[in-house]
Structures are given as structure tokens and as C-alpha cells.
PDB file of C-alpha atoms and ligand atoms in Angstrom:
ATOM      1  CA  UNK A   1      -9.136  11.714  -0.995  1.00  0.00           C
ATOM      2  CA  UNK A   2      -6.092  11.445  -3.246  1.00  0.00           C
ATOM      3  CA  UNK A   3      -5.618  13.414  -6.426  1.00  0.00           C
ATOM      4  CA  UNK A   4      -2.448  13.044  -8.485  1.00  0.00           C
ATOM      5  CA  UNK A   5      -2.028  15.245 -11.544  1.00  0.00           C
ATOM      6  CA  UNK A   6       0.861  14.953 -13.965  1.00  0.00           C
ATOM      7  CA  UNK A   7       3.308  13.496 -11.447  1.00  0.00           C
ATOM      8  CA  UNK A   8       6.916  13.444 -12.605  1.00  0.00           C
ATOM      9  CA  UNK A   9       9.677  11.729 -10.658  1.00  0.00           C
ATOM     10  CA  UNK A  10      13.336  11.408 -11.647  1.00  0.00           C
ATOM     11  CA  UNK A  11      15.612   8.769 -10.154  1.00  0.00           C
ATOM     12  CA  UNK A  12      19.295   9.150 -10.860  1.00  0.00           C
ATOM     13  CA  UNK A  13      19.253  10.503 -14.415  1.00  0.00           C
ATOM     14  CA  UNK A  14      16.160   8.564 -15.440  1.00  0.00           C
ATOM     15  CA  UNK A  15      12.778  10.217 -15.822  1.00  0.00           C
ATOM     16  CA  UNK A  16      10.919   7.310 -14.256  1.00  0.00           C
ATOM     17  CA  UNK A  17       7.466   8.894 -13.963  1.00  0.00           C
ATOM     18  CA  UNK A  18       6.395  11.079 -16.844  1.00  0.00           C
ATOM     19  CA  UNK A  19       2.910  12.214 -16.032  1.00  0.00           C
ATOM     20  CA  UNK A  20       0.944  10.020 -13.656  1.00  0.00           C
ATOM     21  CA  UNK A  21      -2.719  10.958 -13.189  1.00  0.00           C
ATOM     22  CA  UNK A  22      -4.860   9.151 -10.687  1.00  0.00           C
ATOM     23  CA  UNK A  23      -7.601   9.693  -8.154  1.00  0.00           C
ATOM     24  CA  UNK A  24      -8.794   7.651  -5.226  1.00  0.00           C
ATOM     25  CA  UNK A  25     -12.036   8.418  -3.368  1.00  0.00           C
ATOM     26  CA  UNK A  26     -12.342   7.932   0.377  1.00  0.00           C
ATOM     27  CA  UNK A  27     -13.381   4.387   1.215  1.00  0.00           C
ATOM     28  CA  UNK A  28     -12.257   2.924  -2.091  1.00  0.00           C
ATOM     29  CA  UNK A  29      -9.815   0.183  -2.917  1.00  0.00           C
ATOM     30  CA  UNK A  30      -7.792   1.290  -5.918  1.00  0.00           C
ATOM     31  CA  UNK A  31      -5.132  -0.673  -7.705  1.00  0.00           C
ATOM     32  CA  UNK A  32      -2.159   0.217  -9.849  1.00  0.00           C
ATOM     33  CA  UNK A  33      -1.023  -2.584 -12.123  1.00  0.00           C
ATOM     34  CA  UNK A  34       1.752  -2.801 -14.660  1.00  0.00           C
ATOM     35  CA  UNK A  35       4.861  -4.652 -15.725  1.00  0.00           C
ATOM     36  CA  UNK A  36       8.222  -4.828 -13.927  1.00  0.00           C
ATOM     37  CA  UNK A  37       9.985  -1.500 -13.997  1.00  0.00           C
ATOM     38  CA  UNK A  38       6.907   0.503 -15.059  1.00  0.00           C
ATOM     39  CA  UNK A  39       7.153   2.800 -12.045  1.00  0.00           C
ATOM     40  CA  UNK A  40       4.682   1.358  -9.525  1.00  0.00           C
ATOM     41  CA  UNK A  41       7.000   1.423  -6.521  1.00  0.00           C
ATOM     42  CA  UNK A  42       8.282   4.843  -7.550  1.00  0.00           C
ATOM     43  CA  UNK A  43       4.691   6.144  -7.556  1.00  0.00           C
ATOM     44  CA  UNK A  44       4.030   4.856  -4.034  1.00  0.00           C
ATOM     45  CA  UNK A  45       7.333   6.260  -2.788  1.00  0.00           C
ATOM     46  CA  UNK A  46       6.452   9.704  -4.127  1.00  0.00           C
ATOM     47  CA  UNK A  47       3.037   9.500  -2.460  1.00  0.00           C
ATOM     48  CA  UNK A  48       4.564   8.721   0.914  1.00  0.00           C
ATOM     49  CA  UNK A  49       7.261  11.386   0.640  1.00  0.00           C
ATOM     50  CA  UNK A  50      10.147   8.948   0.187  1.00  0.00           C
ATOM     51  CA  UNK A  51      11.123  10.382  -3.190  1.00  0.00           C
ATOM     52  CA  UNK A  52      11.060  14.025  -4.261  1.00  0.00           C
ATOM     53  CA  UNK A  53       8.438  15.150  -6.734  1.00  0.00           C
ATOM     54  CA  UNK A  54       9.968  16.678  -9.866  1.00  0.00           C
ATOM     55  CA  UNK A  55       6.651  18.032 -11.157  1.00  0.00           C
ATOM     56  CA  UNK A  56       2.894  17.800 -10.883  1.00  0.00           C
ATOM     57  CA  UNK A  57       0.293  18.164  -8.143  1.00  0.00           C
ATOM     58  CA  UNK A  58      -0.319  15.601  -5.411  1.00  0.00           C
ATOM     59  CA  UNK A  59      -3.117  16.352  -2.980  1.00  0.00           C
ATOM     60  CA  UNK A  60      -4.446  14.476  -0.011  1.00  0.00           C
ATOM     61  CA  UNK A  61      -7.803  15.550   1.393  1.00  0.00           C
ATOM     62  CA  UNK A  62      -8.865  14.246   4.791  1.00  0.00           C
ATOM     63  CA  UNK A  63     -11.408  15.672   7.193  1.00  0.00           C
ATOM     64  CA  UNK A  64     -12.026  18.659   4.945  1.00  0.00           C
ATOM     65  CA  UNK A  65      -8.363  19.644   4.831  1.00  0.00           C
ATOM     66  CA  UNK A  66      -6.213  19.411   1.703  1.00  0.00           C
ATOM     67  CA  UNK A  67      -2.445  19.135   1.845  1.00  0.00           C
ATOM     68  CA  UNK A  68       0.211  19.270  -0.857  1.00  0.00           C
ATOM     69  CA  UNK A  69       1.972  15.897  -0.590  1.00  0.00           C
ATOM     70  CA  UNK A  70       5.045  17.068  -2.492  1.00  0.00           C
ATOM     71  CA  UNK A  71       5.664  19.795   0.074  1.00  0.00           C
ATOM     72  CA  UNK A  72       5.016  17.731   3.188  1.00  0.00           C
ATOM     73  CA  UNK A  73       7.666  15.754   5.050  1.00  0.00           C
ATOM     74  CA  UNK A  74       7.303  11.968   5.055  1.00  0.00           C
ATOM     75  CA  UNK A  75       6.810  11.930   8.819  1.00  0.00           C
ATOM     76  CA  UNK A  76       3.964  14.451   8.560  1.00  0.00           C
ATOM     77  CA  UNK A  77       2.355  12.432   5.779  1.00  0.00           C
ATOM     78  CA  UNK A  78       2.196   9.498   8.201  1.00  0.00           C
ATOM     79  CA  UNK A  79       0.561  11.802  10.766  1.00  0.00           C
ATOM     80  CA  UNK A  80      -1.977  12.782   8.104  1.00  0.00           C
ATOM     81  CA  UNK A  81      -2.750   9.131   7.502  1.00  0.00           C
ATOM     82  CA  UNK A  82      -0.665   8.066   4.479  1.00  0.00           C
ATOM     83  CA  UNK A  83       0.965   4.811   5.553  1.00  0.00           C
ATOM     84  CA  UNK A  84       3.174   2.764   3.246  1.00  0.00           C
ATOM     85  CA  UNK A  85       3.469  -1.008   3.445  1.00  0.00           C
ATOM     86  CA  UNK A  86       6.640  -1.362   1.378  1.00  0.00           C
ATOM     87  CA  UNK A  87       7.745  -3.733  -1.353  1.00  0.00           C
ATOM     88  CA  UNK A  88       9.443  -6.790   0.130  1.00  0.00           C
ATOM     89  CA  UNK A  89       7.737  -6.249   3.520  1.00  0.00           C
ATOM     90  CA  UNK A  90      10.818  -4.765   5.240  1.00  0.00           C
ATOM     91  CA  UNK A  91      10.068  -6.174   8.653  1.00  0.00           C
ATOM     92  CA  UNK A  92      12.795  -6.173  11.314  1.00  0.00           C
ATOM     93  CA  UNK A  93      13.833  -9.828  11.431  1.00  0.00           C
ATOM     94  CA  UNK A  94      15.781  -9.682  14.685  1.00  0.00           C
ATOM     95  CA  UNK A  95      12.998  -7.971  16.582  1.00  0.00           C
ATOM     96  CA  UNK A  96       9.986  -9.787  17.948  1.00  0.00           C
ATOM     97  CA  UNK A  97       6.611  -9.647  16.287  1.00  0.00           C
ATOM     98  CA  UNK A  98       5.306  -7.403  19.030  1.00  0.00           C
ATOM     99  CA  UNK A  99       8.296  -5.053  18.718  1.00  0.00           C
ATOM    100  CA  UNK A 100       7.707  -4.781  14.985  1.00  0.00           C
ATOM    101  CA  UNK A 101       4.100  -3.813  15.661  1.00  0.00           C
ATOM    102  CA  UNK A 102       5.132  -1.263  18.279  1.00  0.00           C
ATOM    103  CA  UNK A 103       7.382   0.383  15.687  1.00  0.00           C
ATOM    104  CA  UNK A 104       4.284   1.083  13.625  1.00  0.00           C
ATOM    105  CA  UNK A 105       3.184   3.403  16.422  1.00  0.00           C
ATOM    106  CA  UNK A 106       6.421   5.310  16.843  1.00  0.00           C
ATOM    107  CA  UNK A 107       4.688   8.636  16.227  1.00  0.00           C
ATOM    108  CA  UNK A 108       2.187   8.051  19.019  1.00  0.00           C
ATOM    109  CA  UNK A 109       2.727   8.132  22.764  1.00  0.00           C
ATOM    110  CA  UNK A 110      -0.794   7.036  23.643  1.00  0.00           C
ATOM    111  CA  UNK A 111       0.094   3.679  25.194  1.00  0.00           C
ATOM    112  CA  UNK A 112      -3.478   2.569  25.714  1.00  0.00           C
ATOM    113  CA  UNK A 113      -4.309   3.301  22.078  1.00  0.00           C
ATOM    114  CA  UNK A 114      -1.227   1.411  20.872  1.00  0.00           C
ATOM    115  CA  UNK A 115      -2.045  -1.613  23.030  1.00  0.00           C
ATOM    116  CA  UNK A 116      -5.607  -1.589  21.684  1.00  0.00           C
ATOM    117  CA  UNK A 117      -4.371  -1.424  18.086  1.00  0.00           C
ATOM    118  CA  UNK A 118      -1.954  -4.288  18.633  1.00  0.00           C
ATOM    119  CA  UNK A 119      -4.621  -6.479  20.193  1.00  0.00           C
ATOM    120  CA  UNK A 120      -6.880  -5.730  17.191  1.00  0.00           C
ATOM    121  CA  UNK A 121      -4.061  -6.938  14.912  1.00  0.00           C
ATOM    122  CA  UNK A 122      -3.836 -10.156  16.943  1.00  0.00           C
ATOM    123  CA  UNK A 123      -7.565 -10.671  16.503  1.00  0.00           C
ATOM    124  CA  UNK A 124      -7.311 -10.150  12.767  1.00  0.00           C
ATOM    125  CA  UNK A 125      -4.183 -12.314  12.423  1.00  0.00           C
ATOM    126  CA  UNK A 126      -4.252 -14.786  15.342  1.00  0.00           C
ATOM    127  CA  UNK A 127      -0.977 -16.430  14.283  1.00  0.00           C
ATOM    128  CA  UNK A 128       0.824 -13.169  15.119  1.00  0.00           C
ATOM    129  CA  UNK A 129      -0.649 -13.133  18.602  1.00  0.00           C
ATOM    130  CA  UNK A 130       0.335 -16.738  19.220  1.00  0.00           C
ATOM    131  CA  UNK A 131       3.900 -15.919  18.226  1.00  0.00           C
ATOM    132  CA  UNK A 132       4.188 -12.403  19.601  1.00  0.00           C
ATOM    133  CA  UNK A 133       7.568 -12.979  21.305  1.00  0.00           C
ATOM    134  CA  UNK A 134       9.118 -14.847  18.383  1.00  0.00           C
ATOM    135  CA  UNK A 135      11.686 -13.157  16.152  1.00  0.00           C
ATOM    136  CA  UNK A 136       9.931 -11.836  13.083  1.00  0.00           C
ATOM    137  CA  UNK A 137      12.656 -13.259  10.842  1.00  0.00           C
ATOM    138  CA  UNK A 138      11.438 -16.749  11.723  1.00  0.00           C
ATOM    139  CA  UNK A 139       7.961 -16.160  10.328  1.00  0.00           C
ATOM    140  CA  UNK A 140       6.934 -17.577   6.955  1.00  0.00           C
ATOM    141  CA  UNK A 141       6.586 -15.198   4.024  1.00  0.00           C
ATOM    142  CA  UNK A 142       2.817 -14.993   4.432  1.00  0.00           C
ATOM    143  CA  UNK A 143       3.092 -14.351   8.157  1.00  0.00           C
ATOM    144  CA  UNK A 144       5.678 -11.648   7.494  1.00  0.00           C
ATOM    145  CA  UNK A 145       3.211 -10.030   5.106  1.00  0.00           C
ATOM    146  CA  UNK A 146       0.540 -10.102   7.809  1.00  0.00           C
ATOM    147  CA  UNK A 147       3.060  -8.488  10.150  1.00  0.00           C
ATOM    148  CA  UNK A 148       3.934  -5.794   7.615  1.00  0.00           C
ATOM    149  CA  UNK A 149       0.230  -5.025   7.185  1.00  0.00           C
ATOM    150  CA  UNK A 150      -0.253  -5.111  10.950  1.00  0.00           C
ATOM    151  CA  UNK A 151       2.614  -2.692  11.499  1.00  0.00           C
ATOM    152  CA  UNK A 152       1.068  -0.323   8.949  1.00  0.00           C
ATOM    153  CA  UNK A 153      -2.334  -0.566  10.657  1.00  0.00           C
ATOM    154  CA  UNK A 154      -0.899   0.360  14.046  1.00  0.00           C
ATOM    155  CA  UNK A 155      -0.036   3.709  12.460  1.00  0.00           C
ATOM    156  CA  UNK A 156      -3.809   4.233  11.912  1.00  0.00           C
ATOM    157  CA  UNK A 157      -3.814   4.766   8.146  1.00  0.00           C
ATOM    158  CA  UNK A 158      -6.504   6.673   6.323  1.00  0.00           C
ATOM    159  CA  UNK A 159      -4.833   5.879   2.999  1.00  0.00           C
ATOM    160  CA  UNK A 160      -2.909   2.612   3.043  1.00  0.00           C
ATOM    161  CA  UNK A 161      -0.360   2.151   0.242  1.00  0.00           C
ATOM    162  CA  UNK A 162       0.470  -1.509  -0.354  1.00  0.00           C
ATOM    163  CA  UNK A 163       3.334  -2.514  -2.635  1.00  0.00           C
ATOM    164  CA  UNK A 164       2.811  -6.042  -3.981  1.00  0.00           C
ATOM    165  CA  UNK A 165       1.192  -7.744  -1.002  1.00  0.00           C
ATOM    166  CA  UNK A 166       1.083 -11.042  -2.921  1.00  0.00           C
ATOM    167  CA  UNK A 167       4.789 -11.111  -3.804  1.00  0.00           C
ATOM    168  CA  UNK A 168       6.253 -14.588  -3.405  1.00  0.00           C
ATOM    169  CA  UNK A 169       3.221 -16.002  -1.606  1.00  0.00           C
ATOM    170  CA  UNK A 170       1.283 -19.187  -2.358  1.00  0.00           C
ATOM    171  CA  UNK A 171      -2.178 -18.576  -3.875  1.00  0.00           C
ATOM    172  CA  UNK A 172      -3.989 -19.689  -0.744  1.00  0.00           C
ATOM    173  CA  UNK A 173      -2.006 -17.304   1.477  1.00  0.00           C
ATOM    174  CA  UNK A 174      -2.518 -14.502  -1.020  1.00  0.00           C
ATOM    175  CA  UNK A 175      -6.288 -15.067  -0.870  1.00  0.00           C
ATOM    176  CA  UNK A 176      -6.141 -14.884   2.894  1.00  0.00           C
ATOM    177  CA  UNK A 177      -4.189 -11.610   2.812  1.00  0.00           C
ATOM    178  CA  UNK A 178      -6.545 -10.091   0.242  1.00  0.00           C
ATOM    179  CA  UNK A 179      -9.522 -11.249   2.294  1.00  0.00           C
ATOM    180  CA  UNK A 180      -8.080  -9.465   5.316  1.00  0.00           C
ATOM    181  CA  UNK A 181      -7.582  -6.286   3.272  1.00  0.00           C
ATOM    182  CA  UNK A 182     -11.167  -6.442   2.047  1.00  0.00           C
ATOM    183  CA  UNK A 183     -12.434  -6.882   5.632  1.00  0.00           C
ATOM    184  CA  UNK A 184     -10.349  -3.973   6.776  1.00  0.00           C
ATOM    185  CA  UNK A 185     -11.721  -1.750   4.054  1.00  0.00           C
ATOM    186  CA  UNK A 186     -15.302  -2.767   4.800  1.00  0.00           C
ATOM    187  CA  UNK A 187     -15.121  -2.688   8.590  1.00  0.00           C
ATOM    188  CA  UNK A 188     -12.884   0.313   9.166  1.00  0.00           C
ATOM    189  CA  UNK A 189     -13.250   2.191   5.892  1.00  0.00           C
ATOM    190  CA  UNK A 190      -9.499   2.264   5.262  1.00  0.00           C
ATOM    191  CA  UNK A 191      -8.870   3.594   1.757  1.00  0.00           C
ATOM    192  CA  UNK A 192      -6.242   1.609  -0.143  1.00  0.00           C
ATOM    193  CA  UNK A 193      -4.007   1.934  -3.151  1.00  0.00           C
ATOM    194  CA  UNK A 194      -2.615  -1.504  -3.952  1.00  0.00           C
ATOM    195  CA  UNK A 195       0.235  -2.082  -6.377  1.00  0.00           C
ATOM    196  CA  UNK A 196       0.105  -5.587  -7.806  1.00  0.00           C
ATOM    197  CA  UNK A 197       1.692  -7.907 -10.322  1.00  0.00           C
ATOM    198  CA  UNK A 198      -1.190 -10.282  -9.768  1.00  0.00           C
ATOM    199  CA  UNK A 199      -3.512  -8.216 -11.940  1.00  0.00           C
ATOM    200  CA  UNK A 200      -6.416 -10.658 -11.872  1.00  0.00           C
ATOM    201  CA  UNK A 201      -6.635 -10.677  -8.111  1.00  0.00           C
ATOM    202  CA  UNK A 202      -6.161  -6.927  -7.810  1.00  0.00           C
ATOM    203  CA  UNK A 203      -8.810  -6.117 -10.430  1.00  0.00           C
ATOM    204  CA  UNK A 204     -11.314  -8.427  -8.752  1.00  0.00           C
ATOM    205  CA  UNK A 205     -10.859  -6.583  -5.470  1.00  0.00           C
ATOM    206  CA  UNK A 206     -10.573  -3.006  -6.711  1.00  0.00           C
ATOM    207  CA  UNK A 207     -13.302  -0.430  -7.190  1.00  0.00           C
ATOM    208  CA  UNK A 208     -10.940   1.556  -9.369  1.00  0.00           C
ATOM    209  CA  UNK A 209      -7.905   0.529 -11.353  1.00  0.00           C
ATOM    210  CA  UNK A 210      -5.039   2.169 -13.218  1.00  0.00           C
ATOM    211  CA  UNK A 211      -2.598   0.614 -15.662  1.00  0.00           C
ATOM    212  CA  UNK A 212       0.915   2.056 -15.747  1.00  0.00           C
ATOM    213  CA  UNK A 213       3.344   1.623 -18.638  1.00  0.00           C
ATOM    214  CA  UNK A 214       6.824   3.154 -18.589  1.00  0.00           C
ATOM    215  CA  UNK A 215       5.931   5.933 -16.212  1.00  0.00           C
ATOM    216  CA  UNK A 216       2.520   6.869 -17.601  1.00  0.00           C
ATOM    217  CA  UNK A 217      -1.040   5.845 -16.841  1.00  0.00           C
ATOM    218  CA  UNK A 218      -2.345   4.338 -20.070  1.00  0.00           C
ATOM    219  CA  UNK A 219      -5.737   3.037 -18.952  1.00  0.00           C
ATOM    220  CA  UNK A 220      -8.128   3.422 -16.067  1.00  0.00           C
ATOM    221  CA  UNK A 221     -11.581   2.255 -15.131  1.00  0.00           C
ATOM    222  CA  UNK A 222     -13.402   0.148 -12.605  1.00  0.00           C
ATOM    223  CA  UNK A 223     -11.771  -3.152 -11.711  1.00  0.00           C
ATOM    224  CA  UNK A 224     -14.493  -4.922 -13.690  1.00  0.00           C
ATOM    225  CA  UNK A 225     -14.058  -2.727 -16.780  1.00  0.00           C
ATOM    226  CA  UNK A 226     -10.353  -3.515 -16.922  1.00  0.00           C
ATOM    227  CA  UNK A 227     -10.953  -7.211 -16.297  1.00  0.00           C
ATOM    228  CA  UNK A 228     -13.240  -7.182 -19.339  1.00  0.00           C
ATOM    229  CA  UNK A 229     -10.871  -5.104 -21.491  1.00  0.00           C
ATOM    230  CA  UNK A 230      -9.250  -7.246 -24.201  1.00  0.00           C
ATOM    231  CA  UNK A 231      -6.080  -5.123 -24.250  1.00  0.00           C
ATOM    232  CA  UNK A 232      -5.644  -5.560 -20.488  1.00  0.00           C
ATOM    233  CA  UNK A 233      -6.407  -9.227 -20.815  1.00  0.00           C
ATOM    234  CA  UNK A 234      -3.775  -9.704 -23.443  1.00  0.00           C
ATOM    235  CA  UNK A 235      -1.086  -7.702 -21.657  1.00  0.00           C
ATOM    236  CA  UNK A 236      -1.653  -8.692 -18.040  1.00  0.00           C
ATOM    237  CA  UNK A 237      -4.101 -11.527 -17.633  1.00  0.00           C
ATOM    238  CA  UNK A 238      -3.582 -13.811 -20.601  1.00  0.00           C
ATOM    239  CA  UNK A 239      -0.881 -16.008 -19.142  1.00  0.00           C
ATOM    240  CA  UNK A 240      -0.887 -17.841 -15.844  1.00  0.00           C
TER     241      UNK A 240
HETATM  242  N1  ATP B   1      17.740   4.649  -7.803  1.00  0.00           N
HETATM  243  C1  ATP B   1      17.434   4.543  -9.087  1.00  0.00           C
HETATM  244  N2  ATP B   1      18.141   5.183 -10.056  1.00  0.00           N
HETATM  245  C2  ATP B   1      17.801   5.096 -11.355  1.00  0.00           C
HETATM  246  N3  ATP B   1      16.734   4.384 -11.803  1.00  0.00           N
HETATM  247  C3  ATP B   1      16.016   3.748 -10.903  1.00  0.00           C
HETATM  248  C4  ATP B   1      16.306   3.780  -9.506  1.00  0.00           C
HETATM  249  N4  ATP B   1      15.388   3.031  -8.857  1.00  0.00           N
HETATM  250  C5  ATP B   1      14.569   2.556  -9.792  1.00  0.00           C
HETATM  251  N5  ATP B   1      14.923   2.971 -11.013  1.00  0.00           N
HETATM  252  C6  ATP B   1      14.253   2.664 -12.282  1.00  0.00           C
HETATM  253  O1  ATP B   1      12.941   3.177 -12.251  1.00  0.00           O
HETATM  254  C7  ATP B   1      12.067   2.351 -12.998  1.00  0.00           C
HETATM  255  C8  ATP B   1      10.817   2.059 -12.193  1.00  0.00           C
HETATM  256  O2  ATP B   1      11.151   1.321 -11.024  1.00  0.00           O
HETATM  257  P1  ATP B   1      10.030   0.860  -9.998  1.00  0.00           P
HETATM  258  O3  ATP B   1      10.751   0.194  -8.890  1.00  0.00           O
HETATM  259  O4  ATP B   1       9.164   2.015  -9.675  1.00  0.00           O
HETATM  260  O5  ATP B   1       9.221  -0.173 -10.871  1.00  0.00           O
HETATM  261  P2  ATP B   1       8.037  -1.157 -10.469  1.00  0.00           P
HETATM  262  O6  ATP B   1       6.909  -0.878 -11.389  1.00  0.00           O
HETATM  263  O7  ATP B   1       7.780  -1.061  -9.012  1.00  0.00           O
HETATM  264  O8  ATP B   1       8.662  -2.578 -10.840  1.00  0.00           O
HETATM  265  P3  ATP B   1       8.542  -4.017 -10.111  1.00  0.00           P
HETATM  266  O9  ATP B   1       7.268  -4.614 -10.616  1.00  0.00           O
HETATM  267  O10 ATP B   1       9.735  -4.757 -10.614  1.00  0.00           O
HETATM  268  O11 ATP B   1       8.564  -3.799  -8.630  1.00  0.00           O
HETATM  269  C9  ATP B   1      12.866   1.108 -13.365  1.00  0.00           C
HETATM  270  O12 ATP B   1      13.238   1.237 -14.712  1.00  0.00           O
HETATM  271  C10 ATP B   1      14.076   1.185 -12.471  1.00  0.00           C
HETATM  272  O13 ATP B   1      15.209   0.602 -13.072  1.00  0.00           O
HETATM  273 MG1   MG B   2       7.992  -2.377  -7.471  1.00  0.00          MG
END
């Protein structure tokens, strides 16, 4: 579904990505792990058209059609099914929960479809339904993460890009969020690329995993292979 070959991205004067290669098959959960500043967020931003591609090939294939991500506007990438759940959640704190969810559907004018999607989100995350008129800024961190995921789902992703869904959350809440992602993948076949600092959790969930170091992919394999890899263990799993 996603093929990235030799992706280069420059930010300011820094060559942040210097040859990223990765592939994600339809229906998979893939993860990209690596240290602070390695280029994880930059990779996701390039994939969703939020940063220009300085070099390489990025292809998305859905329903038998292949598009060149680097030459497609961000808004059209959303239409094609690439939906980005950004680092730090980026919900609209002064808007209600329901308004935040409606924003996820801003490219659609099918009101019945939007209402159906939102009620599915409330089934998946009942706390959001109970608080639908509350300002999103008053939600806890975990609830805000559920809302950010919900808002992404309303956009009907085929490939969901998640940037650190566990950031700042208690272990129990993180498990709940990851459980919901796993359900979503199993029940609706949503393909995911998850960026995570919590390498252990991400590798346990992922079918396929990539390790990024200073703008390059240095290792890849199944989640299990990387969990069992001593070098990965030492660098990312040894502490904590
Ligand atoms: N606007 C910018 N101009 C110049 N350099 C930037 C800019 N934004 C980010 N960078 C640099 O790009 C590198 C990669 O940043 P990125 O945010 O992709 O890392 P990350 O892997 O997501 O890190 P983290 O785990 O902290 O979220 C960092 O060295 C960062 O300082
Ligand atoms: Mg980041």
C-alpha cells in the first residue's frame, strides 16, 4: 500500500531525512521507532504532504491505483485515505468534543455518513459520547488522545499515520489506546504506521517495524524479530 524509496527531506538548512526506505502492506500495522530527533515526525509529515519531498519516491496504492505522494496536495492525500493523527494530539481545546469530531469530516458533505462515523466513535470510546458537548480542552490526556484518533477516523483513513499515541499517558491508558488501535485494524482493516518512543509496546503490536537513526532506516523486520534483536534491545528496550 505504501512504498517509500530513498526519501530525503530538508528542514531549514538541515538534511533531516537522508534516505528513508520503508514499505507497508494493506491491512498491516507497521511501526517506526527511534530516538528523539531521529526524524520520525518528519517522515510522517512528508507522507501526509505537510513537508516537501527533496528526493526519493513515495507511492500510495489503493484500490488498484498508485499515486505519487510527493506530487499530491495534502488535501488530496486525505481524500485518498492518508490521515495523520499528529504529535501532541492537536485537538481544538475551545471546541466541543463533537465539533472536534466534525472537523475530521471537513472534506465530506455526506451528513448521514458523518453522523454514522461519529456514533461509531462514541461506541468505541464511550467517554467521548458521554461528554460530547464538553470543551475538548477539559478532557484528560488519554481522552484527548481518543479524540484525536476519533477525529482521524471520521476522515475514513485507509492508511492512518499516528505520531506517538502513547506520549505522556499512564501505562494503563496507553494499553487501552493500543487495544483500540488493534481492534480498529482487525475489525475495519485500517492500515497503520505508528511512530513510537515506547518501542516495546509498538513492537509487540506491529507486524512490521523499522528503526530510524539520524534520518536513515538502519534496521527492519517483523515486530517480533526486532524485539528479539540484541542491538534493538540494547538501544531501545534495555531501560525502563
Ligand atoms: N523547522 C525545522 N528546521 C530545522 N530543523 C528542524 C526543524 N524541525 C525539526 N528539525 C530537526 O529535524 C530533526 C528531526 O526532527 P523530528 O521532529 O522529525 O524528530 P522525531 O524523531 O520526531 O523526534 P521526537 O521523538 O523528539 O518527536 C531534529 O534534529 C530537529 O531538530
Ligand atoms: Mg516526533
